[in-house]
Amino acid sequence: RTRSSTPLTLADYRETSLPSSSSTPAMEARDEKSSMGSAPKPIGTMEELKSQKGRMHVSVAGRRVTVFLYKDKLYCIDSICYHMGGPLTLGDIEELNGDPCVRCPWHKYPVSIISGRKYSQGVEFDSSGKMKKVKNWAPGKRVAQRSHKVEVEDGKILVTLLESKGKDEAEERIQSDRYARDAQAGSCFDKAIQNL
């Protein structure tokens, strides 16, 4: 288990509305058939990310996201948990079946920082209804936490939001969309940062 959180201040959590720059291929690509990206937004530098122990919390176009540097690769997901609006990306990072996951500090759900899939454990019950066996952690079939494109150009970290823009938005909606721009959930996230 790797502890990756670092004390941050609200000054570390900033709105990025700087002009976009030309982009290069993403380190981690997503299927863009169902999601179309915004223009890349610079959110900081690799030096800043490393000084914050590999975790940078920012707001891009009003959406709260976290960029992780984990084992020399960049990942970006929504900061606020899909489940109940908790401070997901302030949790510990651990690997489940080789997949780096952040564990929500509120309800302990692990979420892949690569795919945004929630992990769960299956249980079995005996004939009296008592739990008899807990199965291994396994990723869910649906993405619960939206991931975004992140890349580096000339030492600057660029985030491209991947949000549904298709004809049938209901089908493309991901659970974390509910809280990503929610003011109350954002305020809770800010308080959690202050309490680190």
Steps between C-alpha positions, in 0.01 A plus 500: 500500500642837401397818680496777239306782661676818589387801705360758262359845550215661313763696309609165352145448376466750219270576211676451169379719220829566327518495121529157348814385325559246228476143624705186461378139526365423849689271732174323576236503228129438538249389245387833362207356302261569786678803645636807336767713664530866575814688403809403704547721808836552672462423871858515625844356441653160557726663760194623694333159476810326633529754784141412599592132527341409170150633555359832374140608564371765257185634343477499121201688356325462838557122516713375790764253387814345645816419309705212638861417426520131583796281402613762248163514320238774507131438566209739547155431649220703654594597857160453660371147554217369283337325799406781741712801407792421732863607455599190302839612376625581849499127577785253502624340179533123490524245225223245450584230248778728366260794450584817697191603696417788731290400801229748601563619856126506575369157400821320403398424140809452278489665156751445219695816419551362149148406394274652767344158570382430852621181662278285716510174690246227451361305792332167537242403759422166656148357516427690825587832334836548674794623301744215451759622251630829368632479145799691364474860385389532138434803277142581410374488143408870483719804554391686814763776514576706190861498386652775287785531253826624653829568324824692542638755257823685575467412870144636519214271594197530271156361586228446242158438651323203345131566537201362314405712201303246303139492391385283789668653806307274740680193364841668522462639848739362761407491869769750609351763265235556768752651746787624278366859489275488808563802729413319823722201417776742396476684831527167683807413292661836587439439871652154474813652341521751786480219756786294355 
